Short mmCIF file of C-alpha atoms in Angstrom, two decimals:
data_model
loop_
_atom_site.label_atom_id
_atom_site.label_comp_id
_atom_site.label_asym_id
_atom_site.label_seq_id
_atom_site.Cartn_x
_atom_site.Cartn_y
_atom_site.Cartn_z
CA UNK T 11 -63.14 321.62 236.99
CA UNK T 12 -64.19 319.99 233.30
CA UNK T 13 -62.57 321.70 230.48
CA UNK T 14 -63.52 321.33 226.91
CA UNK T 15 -62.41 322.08 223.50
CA UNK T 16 -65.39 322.30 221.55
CA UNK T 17 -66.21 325.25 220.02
CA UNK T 18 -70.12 325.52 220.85
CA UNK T 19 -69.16 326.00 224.19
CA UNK T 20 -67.19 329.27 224.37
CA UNK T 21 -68.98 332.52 223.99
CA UNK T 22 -68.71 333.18 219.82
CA UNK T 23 -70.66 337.11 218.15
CA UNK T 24 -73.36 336.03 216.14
CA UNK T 25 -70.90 337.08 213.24
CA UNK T 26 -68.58 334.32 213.73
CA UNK T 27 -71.26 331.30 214.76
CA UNK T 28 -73.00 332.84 211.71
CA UNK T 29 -69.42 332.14 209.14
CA UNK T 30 -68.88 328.63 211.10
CA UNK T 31 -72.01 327.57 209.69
CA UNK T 32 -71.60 328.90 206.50
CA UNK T 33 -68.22 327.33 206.11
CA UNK T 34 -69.46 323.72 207.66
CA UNK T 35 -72.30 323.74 204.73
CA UNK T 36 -70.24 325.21 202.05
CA UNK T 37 -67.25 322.56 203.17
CA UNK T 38 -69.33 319.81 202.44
CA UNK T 39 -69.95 320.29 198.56
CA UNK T 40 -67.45 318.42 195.64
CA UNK T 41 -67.28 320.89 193.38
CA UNK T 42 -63.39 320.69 191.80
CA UNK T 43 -63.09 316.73 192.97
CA UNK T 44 -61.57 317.70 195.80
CA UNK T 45 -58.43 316.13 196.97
CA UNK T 46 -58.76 316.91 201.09
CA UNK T 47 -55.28 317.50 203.32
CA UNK T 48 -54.88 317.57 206.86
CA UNK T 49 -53.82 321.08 207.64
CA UNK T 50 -53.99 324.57 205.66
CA UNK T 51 -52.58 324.63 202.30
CA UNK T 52 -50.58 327.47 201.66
CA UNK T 53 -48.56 327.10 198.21
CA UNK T 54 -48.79 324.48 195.18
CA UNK T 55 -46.18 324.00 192.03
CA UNK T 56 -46.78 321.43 189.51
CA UNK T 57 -44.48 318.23 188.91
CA UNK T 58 -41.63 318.93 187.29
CA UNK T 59 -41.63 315.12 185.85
CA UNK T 60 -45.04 315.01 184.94
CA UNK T 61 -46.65 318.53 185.01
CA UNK T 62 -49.67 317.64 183.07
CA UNK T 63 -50.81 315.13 186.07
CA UNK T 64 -49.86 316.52 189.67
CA UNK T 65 -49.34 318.81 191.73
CA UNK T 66 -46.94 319.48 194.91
CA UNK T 67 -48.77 321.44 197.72
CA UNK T 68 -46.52 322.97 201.24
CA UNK T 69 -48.57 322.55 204.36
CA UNK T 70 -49.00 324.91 207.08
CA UNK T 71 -48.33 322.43 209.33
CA UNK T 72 -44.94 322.09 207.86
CA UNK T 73 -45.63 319.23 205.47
CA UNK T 74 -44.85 318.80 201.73
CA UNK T 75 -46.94 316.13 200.13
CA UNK T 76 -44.89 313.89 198.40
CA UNK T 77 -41.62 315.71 197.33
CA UNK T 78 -40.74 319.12 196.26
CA UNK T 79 -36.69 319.53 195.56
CA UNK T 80 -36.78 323.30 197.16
CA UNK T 81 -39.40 324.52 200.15
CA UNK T 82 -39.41 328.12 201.66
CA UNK T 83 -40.50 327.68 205.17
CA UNK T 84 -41.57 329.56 208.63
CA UNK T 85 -38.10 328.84 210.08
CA UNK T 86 -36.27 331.25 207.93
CA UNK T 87 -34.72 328.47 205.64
CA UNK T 88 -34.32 326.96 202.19
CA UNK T 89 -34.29 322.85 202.58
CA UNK T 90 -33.39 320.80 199.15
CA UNK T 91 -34.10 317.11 198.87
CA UNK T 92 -33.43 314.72 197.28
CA UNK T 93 -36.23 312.87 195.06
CA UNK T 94 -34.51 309.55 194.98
CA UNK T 95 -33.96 309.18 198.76
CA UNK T 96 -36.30 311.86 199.54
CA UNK T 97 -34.02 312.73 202.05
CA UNK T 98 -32.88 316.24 203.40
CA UNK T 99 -29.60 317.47 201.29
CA UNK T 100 -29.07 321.31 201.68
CA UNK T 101 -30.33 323.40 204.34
CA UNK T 102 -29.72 327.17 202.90
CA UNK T 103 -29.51 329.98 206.33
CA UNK T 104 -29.32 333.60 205.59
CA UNK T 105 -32.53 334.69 205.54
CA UNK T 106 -33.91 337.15 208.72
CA UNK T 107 -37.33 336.17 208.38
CA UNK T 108 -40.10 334.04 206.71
CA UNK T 109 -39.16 332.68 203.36
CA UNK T 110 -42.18 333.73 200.95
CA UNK T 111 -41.12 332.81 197.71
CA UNK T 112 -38.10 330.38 195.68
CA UNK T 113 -37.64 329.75 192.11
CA UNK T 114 -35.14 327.49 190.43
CA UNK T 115 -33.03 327.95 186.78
CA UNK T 116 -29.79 327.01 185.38
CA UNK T 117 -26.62 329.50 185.12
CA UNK T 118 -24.42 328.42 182.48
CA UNK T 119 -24.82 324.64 183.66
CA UNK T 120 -24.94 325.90 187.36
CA UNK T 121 -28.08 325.00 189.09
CA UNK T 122 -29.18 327.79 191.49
CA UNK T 123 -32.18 329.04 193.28
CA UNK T 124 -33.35 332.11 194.05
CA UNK T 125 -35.42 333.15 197.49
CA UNK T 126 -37.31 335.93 198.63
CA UNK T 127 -38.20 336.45 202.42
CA UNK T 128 -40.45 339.04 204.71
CA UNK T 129 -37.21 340.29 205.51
CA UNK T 130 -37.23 342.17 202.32
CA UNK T 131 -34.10 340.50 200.94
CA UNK T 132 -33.65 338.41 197.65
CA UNK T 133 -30.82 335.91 197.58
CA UNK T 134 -29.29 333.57 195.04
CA UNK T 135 -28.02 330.27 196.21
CA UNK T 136 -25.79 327.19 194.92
CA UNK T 137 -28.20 324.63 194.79
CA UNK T 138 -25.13 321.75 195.30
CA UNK T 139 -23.73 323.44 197.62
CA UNK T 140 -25.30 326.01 199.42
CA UNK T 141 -22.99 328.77 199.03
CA UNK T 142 -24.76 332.35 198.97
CA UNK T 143 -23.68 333.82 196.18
CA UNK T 144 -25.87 336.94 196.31
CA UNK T 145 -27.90 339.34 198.40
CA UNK T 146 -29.84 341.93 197.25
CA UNK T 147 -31.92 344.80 198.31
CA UNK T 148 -34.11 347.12 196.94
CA UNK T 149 -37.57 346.66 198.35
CA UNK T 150 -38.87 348.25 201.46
CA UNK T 151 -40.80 345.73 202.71
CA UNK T 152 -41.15 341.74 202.59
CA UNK T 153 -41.12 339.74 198.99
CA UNK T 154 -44.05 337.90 198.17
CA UNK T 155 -43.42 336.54 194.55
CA UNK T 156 -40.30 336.05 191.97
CA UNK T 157 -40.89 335.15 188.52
CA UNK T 158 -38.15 334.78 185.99
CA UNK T 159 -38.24 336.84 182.39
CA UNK T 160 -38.90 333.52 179.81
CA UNK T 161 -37.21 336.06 176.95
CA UNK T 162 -33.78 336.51 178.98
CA UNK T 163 -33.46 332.53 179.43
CA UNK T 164 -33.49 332.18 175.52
CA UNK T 165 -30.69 334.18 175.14
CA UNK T 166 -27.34 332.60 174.80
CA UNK T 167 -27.62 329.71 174.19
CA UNK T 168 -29.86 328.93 177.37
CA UNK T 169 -31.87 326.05 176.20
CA UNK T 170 -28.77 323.75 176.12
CA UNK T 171 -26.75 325.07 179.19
CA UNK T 172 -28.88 327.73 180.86
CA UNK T 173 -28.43 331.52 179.97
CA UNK T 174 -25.05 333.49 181.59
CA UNK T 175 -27.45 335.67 183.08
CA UNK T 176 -31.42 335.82 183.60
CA UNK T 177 -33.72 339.13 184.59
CA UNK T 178 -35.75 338.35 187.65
CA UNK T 179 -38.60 339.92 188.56
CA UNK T 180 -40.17 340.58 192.18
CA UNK T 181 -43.34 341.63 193.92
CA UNK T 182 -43.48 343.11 197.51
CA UNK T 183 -45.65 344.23 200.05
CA UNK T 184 -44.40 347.45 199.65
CA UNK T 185 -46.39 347.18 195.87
CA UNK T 186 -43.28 347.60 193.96
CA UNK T 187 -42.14 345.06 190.92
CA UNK T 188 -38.23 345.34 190.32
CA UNK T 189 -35.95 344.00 187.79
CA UNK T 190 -33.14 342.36 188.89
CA UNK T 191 -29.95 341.16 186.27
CA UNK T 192 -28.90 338.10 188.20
CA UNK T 193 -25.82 336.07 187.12
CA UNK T 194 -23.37 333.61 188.10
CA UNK T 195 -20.46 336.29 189.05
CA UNK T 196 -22.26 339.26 190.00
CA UNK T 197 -26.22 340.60 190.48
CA UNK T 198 -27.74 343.96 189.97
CA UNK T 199 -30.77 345.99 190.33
CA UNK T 200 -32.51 347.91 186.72
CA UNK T 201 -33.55 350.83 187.09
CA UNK T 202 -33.63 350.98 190.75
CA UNK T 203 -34.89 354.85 190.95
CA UNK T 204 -38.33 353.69 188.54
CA UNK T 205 -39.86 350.49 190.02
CA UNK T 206 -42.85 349.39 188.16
CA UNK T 207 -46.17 350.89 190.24
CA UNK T 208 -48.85 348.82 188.82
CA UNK T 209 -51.00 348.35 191.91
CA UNK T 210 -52.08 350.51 194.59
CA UNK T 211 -51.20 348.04 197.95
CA UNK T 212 -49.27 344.82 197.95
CA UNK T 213 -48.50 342.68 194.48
CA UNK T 214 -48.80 338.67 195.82
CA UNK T 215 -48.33 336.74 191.97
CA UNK T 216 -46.49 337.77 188.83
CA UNK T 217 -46.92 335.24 185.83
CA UNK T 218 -45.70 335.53 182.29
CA UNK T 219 -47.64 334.80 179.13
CA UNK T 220 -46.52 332.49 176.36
CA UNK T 221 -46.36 336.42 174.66
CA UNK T 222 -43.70 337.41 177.40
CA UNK T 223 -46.36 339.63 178.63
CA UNK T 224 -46.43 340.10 182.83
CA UNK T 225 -49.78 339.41 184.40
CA UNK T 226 -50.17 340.74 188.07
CA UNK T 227 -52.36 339.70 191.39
CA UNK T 228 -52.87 342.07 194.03
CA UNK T 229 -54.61 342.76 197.47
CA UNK T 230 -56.33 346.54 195.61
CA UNK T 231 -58.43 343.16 194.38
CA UNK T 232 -57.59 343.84 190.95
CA UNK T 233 -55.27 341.54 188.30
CA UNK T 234 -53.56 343.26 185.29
CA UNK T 235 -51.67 342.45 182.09
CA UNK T 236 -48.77 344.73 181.91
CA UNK T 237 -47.29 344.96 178.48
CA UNK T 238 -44.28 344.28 177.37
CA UNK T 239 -44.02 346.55 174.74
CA UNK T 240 -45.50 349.66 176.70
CA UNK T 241 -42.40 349.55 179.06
CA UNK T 242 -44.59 347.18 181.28
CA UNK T 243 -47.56 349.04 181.98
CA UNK T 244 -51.05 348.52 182.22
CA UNK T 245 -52.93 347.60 179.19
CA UNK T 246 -55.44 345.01 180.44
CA UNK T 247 -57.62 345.45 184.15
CA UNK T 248 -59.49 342.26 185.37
CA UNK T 249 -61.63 343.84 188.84
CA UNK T 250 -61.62 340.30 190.83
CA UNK T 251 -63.28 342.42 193.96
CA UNK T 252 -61.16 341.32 196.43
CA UNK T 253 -57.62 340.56 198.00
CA UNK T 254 -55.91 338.16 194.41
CA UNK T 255 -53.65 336.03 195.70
CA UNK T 256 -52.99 334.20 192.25
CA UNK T 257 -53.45 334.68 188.82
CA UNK T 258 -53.29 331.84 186.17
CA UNK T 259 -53.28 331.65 182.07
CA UNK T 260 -55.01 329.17 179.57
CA UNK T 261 -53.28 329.91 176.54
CA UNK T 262 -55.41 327.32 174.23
CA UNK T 263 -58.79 329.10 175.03
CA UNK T 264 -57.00 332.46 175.86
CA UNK T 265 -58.30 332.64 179.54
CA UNK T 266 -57.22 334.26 182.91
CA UNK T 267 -57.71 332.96 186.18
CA UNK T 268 -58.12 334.86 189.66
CA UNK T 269 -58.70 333.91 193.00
CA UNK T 270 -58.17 335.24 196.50
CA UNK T 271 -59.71 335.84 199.64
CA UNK T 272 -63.32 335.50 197.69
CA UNK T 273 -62.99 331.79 198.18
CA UNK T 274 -63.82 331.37 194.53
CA UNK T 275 -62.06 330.60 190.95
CA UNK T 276 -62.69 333.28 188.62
CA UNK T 277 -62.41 332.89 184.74
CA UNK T 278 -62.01 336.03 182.56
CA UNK T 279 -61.81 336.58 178.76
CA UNK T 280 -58.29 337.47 178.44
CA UNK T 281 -58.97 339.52 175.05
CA UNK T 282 -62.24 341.18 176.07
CA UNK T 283 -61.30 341.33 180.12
CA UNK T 284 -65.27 339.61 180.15
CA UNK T 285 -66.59 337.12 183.30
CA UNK T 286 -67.01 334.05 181.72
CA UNK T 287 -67.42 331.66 184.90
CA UNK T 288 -67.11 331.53 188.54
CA UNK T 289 -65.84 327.90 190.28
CA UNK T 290 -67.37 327.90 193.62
CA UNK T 291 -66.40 325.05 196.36
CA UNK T 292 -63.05 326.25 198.32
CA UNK T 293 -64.63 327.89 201.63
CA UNK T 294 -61.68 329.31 202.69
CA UNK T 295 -59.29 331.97 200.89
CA UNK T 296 -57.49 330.50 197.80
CA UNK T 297 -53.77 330.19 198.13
CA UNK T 298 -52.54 329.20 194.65
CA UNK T 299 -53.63 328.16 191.12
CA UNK T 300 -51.71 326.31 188.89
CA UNK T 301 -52.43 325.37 185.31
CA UNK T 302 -52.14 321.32 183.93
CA UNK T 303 -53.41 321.60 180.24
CA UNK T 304 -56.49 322.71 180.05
CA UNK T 305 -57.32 322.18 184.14
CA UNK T 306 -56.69 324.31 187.08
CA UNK T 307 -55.76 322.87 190.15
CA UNK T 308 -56.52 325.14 192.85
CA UNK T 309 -55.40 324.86 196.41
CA UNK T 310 -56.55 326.94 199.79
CA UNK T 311 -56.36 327.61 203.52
CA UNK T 312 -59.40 324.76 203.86
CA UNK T 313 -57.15 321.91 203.09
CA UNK T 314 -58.45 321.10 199.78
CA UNK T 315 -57.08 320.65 196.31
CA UNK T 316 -59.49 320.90 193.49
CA UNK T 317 -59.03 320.59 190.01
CA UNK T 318 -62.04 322.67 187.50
CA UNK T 319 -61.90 321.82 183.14
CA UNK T 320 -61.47 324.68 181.55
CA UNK T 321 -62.28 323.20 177.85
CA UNK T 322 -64.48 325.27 176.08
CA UNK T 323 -67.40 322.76 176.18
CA UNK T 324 -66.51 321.93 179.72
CA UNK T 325 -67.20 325.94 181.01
CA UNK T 326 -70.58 325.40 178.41
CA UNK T 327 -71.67 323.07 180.63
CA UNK T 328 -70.75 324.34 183.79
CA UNK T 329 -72.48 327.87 183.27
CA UNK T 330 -75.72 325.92 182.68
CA UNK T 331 -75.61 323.68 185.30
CA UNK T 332 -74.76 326.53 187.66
CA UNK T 333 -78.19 328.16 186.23
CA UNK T 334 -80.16 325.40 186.43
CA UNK T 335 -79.36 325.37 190.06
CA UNK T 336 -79.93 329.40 190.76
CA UNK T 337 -83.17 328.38 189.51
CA UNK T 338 -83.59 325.60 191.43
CA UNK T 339 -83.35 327.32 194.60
CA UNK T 340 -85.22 330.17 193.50
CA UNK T 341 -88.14 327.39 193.23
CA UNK T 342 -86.71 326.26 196.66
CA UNK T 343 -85.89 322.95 194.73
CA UNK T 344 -82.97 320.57 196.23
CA UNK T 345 -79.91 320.53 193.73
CA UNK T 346 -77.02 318.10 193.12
CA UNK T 347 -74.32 317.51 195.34
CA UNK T 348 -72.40 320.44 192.82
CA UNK T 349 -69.95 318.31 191.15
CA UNK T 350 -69.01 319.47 187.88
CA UNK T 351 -69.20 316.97 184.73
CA UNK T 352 -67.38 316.53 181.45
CA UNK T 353 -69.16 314.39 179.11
CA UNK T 354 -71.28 312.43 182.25
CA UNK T 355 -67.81 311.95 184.33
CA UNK T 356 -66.43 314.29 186.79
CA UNK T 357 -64.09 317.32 185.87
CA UNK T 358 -60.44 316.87 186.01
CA UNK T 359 -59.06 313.90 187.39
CA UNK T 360 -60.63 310.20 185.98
CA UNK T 361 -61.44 307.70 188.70
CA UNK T 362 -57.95 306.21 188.58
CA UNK T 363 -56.00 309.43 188.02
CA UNK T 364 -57.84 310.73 191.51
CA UNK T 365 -56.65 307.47 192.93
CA UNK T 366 -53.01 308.04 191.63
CA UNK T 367 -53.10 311.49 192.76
CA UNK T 368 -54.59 310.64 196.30
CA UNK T 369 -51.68 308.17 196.53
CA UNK T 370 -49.35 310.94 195.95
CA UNK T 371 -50.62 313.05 198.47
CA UNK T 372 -50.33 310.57 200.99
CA UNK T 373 -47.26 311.03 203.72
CA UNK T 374 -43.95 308.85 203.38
CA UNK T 375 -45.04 307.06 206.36
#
């Protein structure tokens, strides 16, 4: 009896024939010079050596493009590698489930990491050697973001030989942010009884400001500035519309960036909370933004990294073309093939720096 895998061929609701379309047009377009990967792209960091050029994405498929030195994985482990070699160093066991989330920092000259899992547990490792050196508890239900307090690892005498101790914070599904005093010797929860409720369902991104201020994504579809000097609450509401899964900051031209689940890149007036843009060209949810200069890199479940200019003339330019093509089809004219321009070349990456980055992307093998 003939089998077959293709998709036209199984019984499909006019619903989901009618997205598969949608998606197959909307996949097509080069809006963000998109960099294209093999399999579902679920977090990106930037280059610690060069942060102003690349970007590290984690597959679904259980790839890491080039080299990160810590990945959170499906298979309840930490793996560390190293960058020379890029072979496997550390493997770090102890969580119960998925690992959603790791940051790294120095501890008076110790170099540690720090993981959150769906398990609901946070624990701080030995990078070296792998040692667990903490587990803590507090949330309900699983972690989905840890971000470090950039005031605490000032204080003594951090920049030189990393702080004795840093504040963490961490976002759950259960919509809580806690505080967590983490050092070297011993690790404790603040204020455990008054965890900040910022958000009505589950927080996926916390980012600080170059201000110290804590900016927030969430699935309520909403992205907010809580203020440092108002005991972290609310003093700033962006209304994305639906599920944020990250949140990014342009400090130069004092912008925010959202996207989720909408499939597009969203750019706010940070001081006035005002829509000043929309990106359009992922066509699947958005996974992660992360900020190069003046240039977003975004990267989503469709496989794609793409990388939109947020320079003040850049947007200008940008928010016309976009209207010359709403027009356009209003007239039922054809328009462009959507890619962006910055002074008549494409946004973001140069001919050779989309090489170079290409290059990067490519596997070891």
């Amino acid at each position: 009896m003939p089998t077959t895998n293709e998709a036209d061929h199984f019984f499909q609701t006019t619903h989901s024939i009618t997205e598969t379309e949608r998606k197959s047009r909307k996949g097509t377009n080069k809006n963000g010079a998109p960099v294209r990967i093999p399999s579902k792209i679920l977090a990106a960091v930037a280059d610690p050596s060069c942060p102003s050029d690349a970007v590290f994405v984690a597959e679904s498929a259980g790839n890491v493009r080039r080299v990160v030195v810590d990945v959170g994985s499906w298979d309840k482990t930490i793996w560390s590698w190293s960058l020379a070699s890029r072979q496997p160093l550390v493997r770090y066991r102890g969580h119960m489930d998925f690992v959603k989330c790791v940051i790294t920092l120095k501890l008076d000259l110790n170099d540690i990491v720090i993981s959150g899992g769906a398990d609901a547990s946070i624990i701080v490792w030995a990078i070296d050697t792998g040692d667990k050196l903490h587990a803590l508890k507090g949330h309900t239900r699983g972690i989905l973001d840890l971000a470090v307090d950039p005031i605490s690892q000032n204080d003594n005498d951090g920049l030189r030989h990393g702080p004795k101790e840093v504040i963490v914070f961490s976002a759950g599904s259960d919509r809580e942010i806690r505080r967590w005093r983490i050092g070297l010797e011993t690790a404790e929860q603040m204020d455990a009884d008054n965890p900040i409720l910022a958000h009505e369902t589950s927080v996926y991104a916390l980012r600080f400001d170059a201000d110290g201020d804590l900016w927030t994504a969430s699935a309520d579809g909403m992205a907010k500035c809580l203020s440092r000097s108002h005991q972290f609450r609310a003093d700033t509401t962006i209304l994305h519309g639906d599920y944020v899964r990250a949140v990014a900051l342009e400090e130069i031209g004092g912008y925010v960036l959202t996207a989720g689940r909408s499939e597009d890149i969203m750019v706010w007036d940070r001081g006035t909370g005002d829509l000043v843009h929309v990106f359009e060209g992922h066509y699947e949810e958005v996974t992660g933004l992360v900020m190069s200069g003046q240039r977003c890199v975004s990267v989503g479940i469709d496989g794609t990294v793409r990388t939109w200019s947020v320079k003040l003339s850049d947007l200008q330019n940008a928010r016309m073309k976009k209207e010359k093509d709403q027009q356009a089809l209003m007239a039922g004219e054809d328009v462009d093939d959507g890619k962006q321009k910055e002074g008549g070349s494409e946004v973001g990456l140069t001919e050779e720096e989309e090489r170079e980055l290409a290059e990067l992307m490519q596997d070891d093998g």
